[in-house]
mmCIF file of C-alpha atoms in Angstrom:
data_model
loop_
_atom_site.group_PDB
_atom_site.id
_atom_site.type_symbol
_atom_site.label_atom_id
_atom_site.label_comp_id
_atom_site.label_asym_id
_atom_site.label_seq_id
_atom_site.Cartn_x
_atom_site.Cartn_y
_atom_site.Cartn_z
ATOM 1 C CA UNK A 1 47.946 -149.628 -10.154
ATOM 2 C CA UNK A 2 45.511 -150.193 -7.304
ATOM 3 C CA UNK A 3 41.778 -149.797 -7.750
ATOM 4 C CA UNK A 4 41.074 -146.294 -6.388
ATOM 5 C CA UNK A 5 37.522 -145.236 -7.273
ATOM 6 C CA UNK A 6 37.346 -142.621 -4.497
ATOM 7 C CA UNK A 7 40.666 -141.049 -5.470
ATOM 8 C CA UNK A 8 39.657 -141.113 -9.145
ATOM 9 C CA UNK A 9 36.397 -139.370 -8.280
ATOM 10 C CA UNK A 10 38.335 -136.724 -6.334
ATOM 11 C CA UNK A 11 40.781 -136.287 -9.230
ATOM 12 C CA UNK A 12 37.862 -135.586 -11.517
ATOM 13 C CA UNK A 13 36.240 -133.219 -8.997
ATOM 14 C CA UNK A 14 39.397 -131.151 -8.434
ATOM 15 C CA UNK A 15 40.469 -131.253 -12.072
ATOM 16 C CA UNK A 16 43.979 -132.589 -11.452
ATOM 17 C CA UNK A 17 45.775 -135.914 -11.484
ATOM 18 C CA UNK A 18 48.319 -134.850 -8.850
ATOM 19 C CA UNK A 19 47.724 -136.472 -5.477
ATOM 20 C CA UNK A 20 48.774 -133.310 -3.663
ATOM 21 C CA UNK A 21 45.930 -131.439 -5.386
ATOM 22 C CA UNK A 22 43.491 -134.256 -4.628
ATOM 23 C CA UNK A 23 44.249 -134.337 -0.899
ATOM 24 C CA UNK A 24 44.388 -130.543 -0.630
ATOM 25 C CA UNK A 25 41.008 -130.383 -2.366
ATOM 26 C CA UNK A 26 39.569 -132.969 0.034
ATOM 27 C CA UNK A 27 40.894 -131.158 3.120
ATOM 28 C CA UNK A 28 39.603 -127.825 1.776
ATOM 29 C CA UNK A 29 36.153 -129.306 1.230
ATOM 30 C CA UNK A 30 36.145 -130.670 4.782
ATOM 31 C CA UNK A 31 37.238 -127.279 6.108
ATOM 32 C CA UNK A 32 34.383 -125.554 4.269
ATOM 33 C CA UNK A 33 31.886 -128.011 5.751
ATOM 34 C CA UNK A 34 33.366 -127.537 9.228
ATOM 35 C CA UNK A 35 33.202 -123.751 8.914
ATOM 36 C CA UNK A 36 29.527 -124.014 7.945
ATOM 37 C CA UNK A 37 28.956 -126.320 10.908
ATOM 38 C CA UNK A 38 30.633 -123.787 13.223
ATOM 39 C CA UNK A 39 28.319 -121.057 11.978
ATOM 40 C CA UNK A 40 25.194 -123.189 12.433
ATOM 41 C CA UNK A 41 26.218 -124.422 15.876
ATOM 42 C CA UNK A 42 27.273 -120.920 16.907
ATOM 43 C CA UNK A 43 23.789 -119.682 15.999
ATOM 44 C CA UNK A 44 22.253 -122.612 17.895
ATOM 45 C CA UNK A 45 24.413 -121.805 20.921
ATOM 46 C CA UNK A 46 23.318 -118.158 20.852
ATOM 47 C CA UNK A 47 19.638 -119.140 20.657
ATOM 48 C CA UNK A 48 20.031 -121.624 23.504
ATOM 49 C CA UNK A 49 21.751 -119.012 25.702
ATOM 50 C CA UNK A 50 18.895 -116.573 25.062
ATOM 51 C CA UNK A 51 16.394 -119.323 25.909
ATOM 52 C CA UNK A 52 18.254 -120.110 29.157
ATOM 53 C CA UNK A 53 18.308 -116.434 30.141
ATOM 54 C CA UNK A 54 14.587 -116.079 29.496
ATOM 55 C CA UNK A 55 13.836 -119.270 31.399
ATOM 56 C CA UNK A 56 15.854 -117.959 34.373
ATOM 57 C CA UNK A 57 13.587 -114.910 34.439
ATOM 58 C CA UNK A 58 10.518 -117.170 34.245
ATOM 59 C CA UNK A 59 11.838 -119.300 37.136
ATOM 60 C CA UNK A 60 12.305 -116.144 39.212
ATOM 61 C CA UNK A 61 8.772 -115.049 38.387
ATOM 62 C CA UNK A 62 7.344 -118.468 39.333
ATOM 63 C CA UNK A 63 9.246 -118.340 42.610
ATOM 64 C CA UNK A 64 7.689 -114.936 43.366
ATOM 65 C CA UNK A 65 4.249 -116.608 43.767
ATOM 66 C CA UNK A 66 5.524 -118.116 47.002
ATOM 67 C CA UNK A 67 5.913 -121.642 48.369
ATOM 68 C CA UNK A 68 2.176 -122.079 48.991
ATOM 69 C CA UNK A 69 1.168 -121.914 45.322
ATOM 70 C CA UNK A 70 1.354 -125.564 44.210
ATOM 71 C CA UNK A 71 0.965 -124.842 40.488
ATOM 72 C CA UNK A 72 3.766 -122.244 40.543
ATOM 73 C CA UNK A 73 5.903 -124.631 42.578
ATOM 74 C CA UNK A 74 5.358 -127.524 40.099
ATOM 75 C CA UNK A 75 5.964 -125.207 37.132
ATOM 76 C CA UNK A 76 9.170 -123.916 38.709
ATOM 77 C CA UNK A 77 10.351 -127.490 39.302
ATOM 78 C CA UNK A 78 9.739 -128.389 35.612
ATOM 79 C CA UNK A 79 11.527 -125.249 34.462
ATOM 80 C CA UNK A 80 14.549 -125.994 36.669
ATOM 81 C CA UNK A 81 14.827 -129.532 35.265
ATOM 82 C CA UNK A 82 14.612 -128.186 31.713
ATOM 83 C CA UNK A 83 17.201 -125.551 32.587
ATOM 84 C CA UNK A 84 19.671 -128.185 33.823
ATOM 85 C CA UNK A 85 19.278 -130.258 30.641
ATOM 86 C CA UNK A 86 19.638 -127.236 28.381
ATOM 87 C CA UNK A 87 22.782 -126.122 30.238
ATOM 88 C CA UNK A 88 24.229 -129.580 29.604
ATOM 89 C CA UNK A 89 23.316 -129.203 25.928
ATOM 90 C CA UNK A 90 25.029 -125.807 25.862
ATOM 91 C CA UNK A 91 28.161 -127.322 27.438
ATOM 92 C CA UNK A 92 28.171 -130.103 24.836
ATOM 93 C CA UNK A 93 27.773 -127.576 22.016
ATOM 94 C CA UNK A 94 30.714 -125.599 23.428
ATOM 95 C CA UNK A 95 32.830 -128.773 23.504
ATOM 96 C CA UNK A 96 31.738 -129.637 19.972
ATOM 97 C CA UNK A 97 32.644 -126.140 18.755
ATOM 98 C CA UNK A 98 36.052 -126.411 20.396
ATOM 99 C CA UNK A 99 36.669 -129.840 18.863
ATOM 100 C CA UNK A 100 35.611 -128.562 15.427
ATOM 101 C CA UNK A 101 37.939 -125.543 15.691
ATOM 102 C CA UNK A 102 40.820 -127.847 16.647
ATOM 103 C CA UNK A 103 39.954 -130.005 13.640
ATOM 104 C CA UNK A 104 40.091 -126.959 11.367
ATOM 105 C CA UNK A 105 43.570 -126.108 12.626
ATOM 106 C CA UNK A 106 44.680 -129.700 12.040
ATOM 107 C CA UNK A 107 43.334 -129.614 8.486
ATOM 108 C CA UNK A 108 45.197 -126.370 7.805
ATOM 109 C CA UNK A 109 48.361 -128.065 9.096
ATOM 110 C CA UNK A 110 47.659 -131.087 6.850
ATOM 111 C CA UNK A 111 47.360 -128.823 3.803
ATOM 112 C CA UNK A 112 50.626 -127.084 4.677
ATOM 113 C CA UNK A 113 52.326 -130.468 5.122
ATOM 114 C CA UNK A 114 51.086 -131.651 1.721
ATOM 115 C CA UNK A 115 52.288 -128.405 0.116
ATOM 116 C CA UNK A 116 55.687 -128.751 1.804
ATOM 117 C CA UNK A 117 56.072 -132.321 0.547
ATOM 118 C CA UNK A 118 55.050 -131.228 -2.959
ATOM 119 C CA UNK A 119 57.556 -128.352 -2.845
ATOM 120 C CA UNK A 120 60.339 -130.774 -1.864
ATOM 121 C CA UNK A 121 59.371 -133.005 -4.765
ATOM 122 C CA UNK A 122 59.917 -130.199 -7.246
ATOM 123 C CA UNK A 123 63.635 -130.508 -6.751
ATOM 124 C CA UNK A 124 66.602 -128.216 -6.929
ATOM 125 C CA UNK A 125 64.933 -125.480 -8.980
ATOM 126 C CA UNK A 126 62.394 -124.613 -6.308
ATOM 127 C CA UNK A 127 64.626 -122.329 -4.246
ATOM 128 C CA UNK A 128 65.327 -120.317 -7.391
ATOM 129 C CA UNK A 129 62.028 -120.449 -9.221
ATOM 130 C CA UNK A 130 59.849 -119.614 -6.216
ATOM 131 C CA UNK A 131 61.628 -116.359 -5.405
ATOM 132 C CA UNK A 132 59.854 -113.030 -5.724
ATOM 133 C CA UNK A 133 61.818 -111.897 -8.771
ATOM 134 C CA UNK A 134 61.026 -115.101 -10.626
ATOM 135 C CA UNK A 135 57.337 -114.845 -9.730
ATOM 136 C CA UNK A 136 57.233 -111.212 -10.904
ATOM 137 C CA UNK A 137 58.930 -112.144 -14.158
ATOM 138 C CA UNK A 138 56.547 -115.075 -14.732
ATOM 139 C CA UNK A 139 53.533 -112.894 -14.032
ATOM 140 C CA UNK A 140 54.712 -110.050 -16.239
ATOM 141 C CA UNK A 141 55.761 -112.306 -19.116
ATOM 142 C CA UNK A 142 52.384 -114.044 -19.075
ATOM 143 C CA UNK A 143 50.856 -110.829 -20.457
ATOM 144 C CA UNK A 144 50.630 -111.463 -24.230
ATOM 145 C CA UNK A 145 52.260 -108.217 -25.406
ATOM 146 C CA UNK A 146 55.204 -108.434 -22.998
ATOM 147 C CA UNK A 147 58.516 -109.371 -24.605
ATOM 148 C CA UNK A 148 60.946 -108.894 -21.725
ATOM 149 C CA UNK A 149 61.436 -108.190 -18.040
ATOM 150 C CA UNK A 150 64.384 -106.458 -16.422
ATOM 151 C CA UNK A 151 66.012 -106.048 -13.025
ATOM 152 C CA UNK A 152 68.604 -103.373 -12.340
ATOM 153 C CA UNK A 153 70.197 -102.084 -15.555
ATOM 154 C CA UNK A 154 68.552 -104.968 -17.443
ATOM 155 C CA UNK A 155 68.049 -104.128 -21.124
ATOM 156 C CA UNK A 156 70.561 -101.270 -21.004
ATOM 157 C CA UNK A 157 73.325 -103.884 -20.783
ATOM 158 C CA UNK A 158 72.375 -105.244 -24.194
ATOM 159 C CA UNK A 159 73.602 -102.120 -25.925
ATOM 160 C CA UNK A 160 76.913 -101.980 -24.017
ATOM 161 C CA UNK A 161 80.315 -103.184 -25.092
ATOM 162 C CA UNK A 162 81.701 -105.931 -22.918
ATOM 163 C CA UNK A 163 84.509 -103.684 -21.668
ATOM 164 C CA UNK A 164 81.865 -101.118 -20.580
ATOM 165 C CA UNK A 165 80.169 -103.743 -18.489
ATOM 166 C CA UNK A 166 83.489 -104.777 -17.014
ATOM 167 C CA UNK A 167 84.137 -101.218 -15.873
ATOM 168 C CA UNK A 168 80.681 -100.736 -14.374
ATOM 169 C CA UNK A 169 81.305 -102.737 -11.244
ATOM 170 C CA UNK A 170 80.331 -106.129 -12.584
ATOM 171 C CA UNK A 171 82.724 -108.836 -11.482
ATOM 172 C CA UNK A 172 83.522 -111.199 -14.302
ATOM 173 C CA UNK A 173 84.813 -114.563 -13.278
ATOM 174 C CA UNK A 174 86.599 -116.466 -16.021
ATOM 175 C CA UNK A 175 84.629 -119.582 -15.140
ATOM 176 C CA UNK A 176 81.089 -118.326 -15.595
ATOM 177 C CA UNK A 177 80.603 -114.833 -16.893
ATOM 178 C CA UNK A 178 83.059 -114.904 -19.790
ATOM 179 C CA UNK A 179 81.535 -118.164 -20.995
ATOM 180 C CA UNK A 180 78.092 -116.538 -20.855
ATOM 181 C CA UNK A 181 79.360 -113.428 -22.625
ATOM 182 C CA UNK A 182 80.882 -115.518 -25.399
ATOM 183 C CA UNK A 183 77.352 -116.723 -26.191
ATOM 184 C CA UNK A 184 75.953 -113.218 -26.067
ATOM 185 C CA UNK A 185 78.625 -111.470 -28.114
ATOM 186 C CA UNK A 186 78.452 -111.437 -31.885
ATOM 187 C CA UNK A 187 82.191 -111.268 -32.471
ATOM 188 C CA UNK A 188 82.451 -107.481 -32.566
ATOM 189 C CA UNK A 189 82.263 -107.095 -28.829
ATOM 190 C CA UNK A 190 78.689 -105.818 -29.069
ATOM 191 C CA UNK A 191 75.842 -107.668 -27.367
ATOM 192 C CA UNK A 192 72.854 -108.017 -29.601
ATOM 193 C CA UNK A 193 70.602 -110.600 -28.023
ATOM 194 C CA UNK A 194 68.824 -111.277 -24.783
ATOM 195 C CA UNK A 195 68.436 -114.771 -23.451
#
């Protein structure tokens, strides 16, 4: 196996040896950092906009002193130069925010891709085991006192004779159902166990 100190460190940090968990953990950490960055830069952008608005008012006030006031004229010139630079900064922050948001969407797509690959790896059982009924059964049966879970007539079928089930609308195919019933019947035609 290759020397992978960074991956090993990530495995320890996320608490799993599966690579899908490692890379999902890494992408999630990056997303959290990016979201924090967006908040900080959004606040910075808001402050800079307020500063630009206030400076505009100050430029207007300096202009009101007239063209003959040299100090007001020099001050206005300095304020205009600062205004141009700060507008450029605001534009760059906007571009940076946009780039960061695009990066977040890419990372979400990466996580979904990793999950899709992991789901394919699970094999044939995934389409069955990931269905809602299976998830409900798993969740319910994880409660310590729970001993069973039913859909439809469920446990009521245990106390029925096989011929009663046959007459209730169930379709028994000789290939599958009768074989299953032979395991569930105790020889008297009465079902007494639940698998």
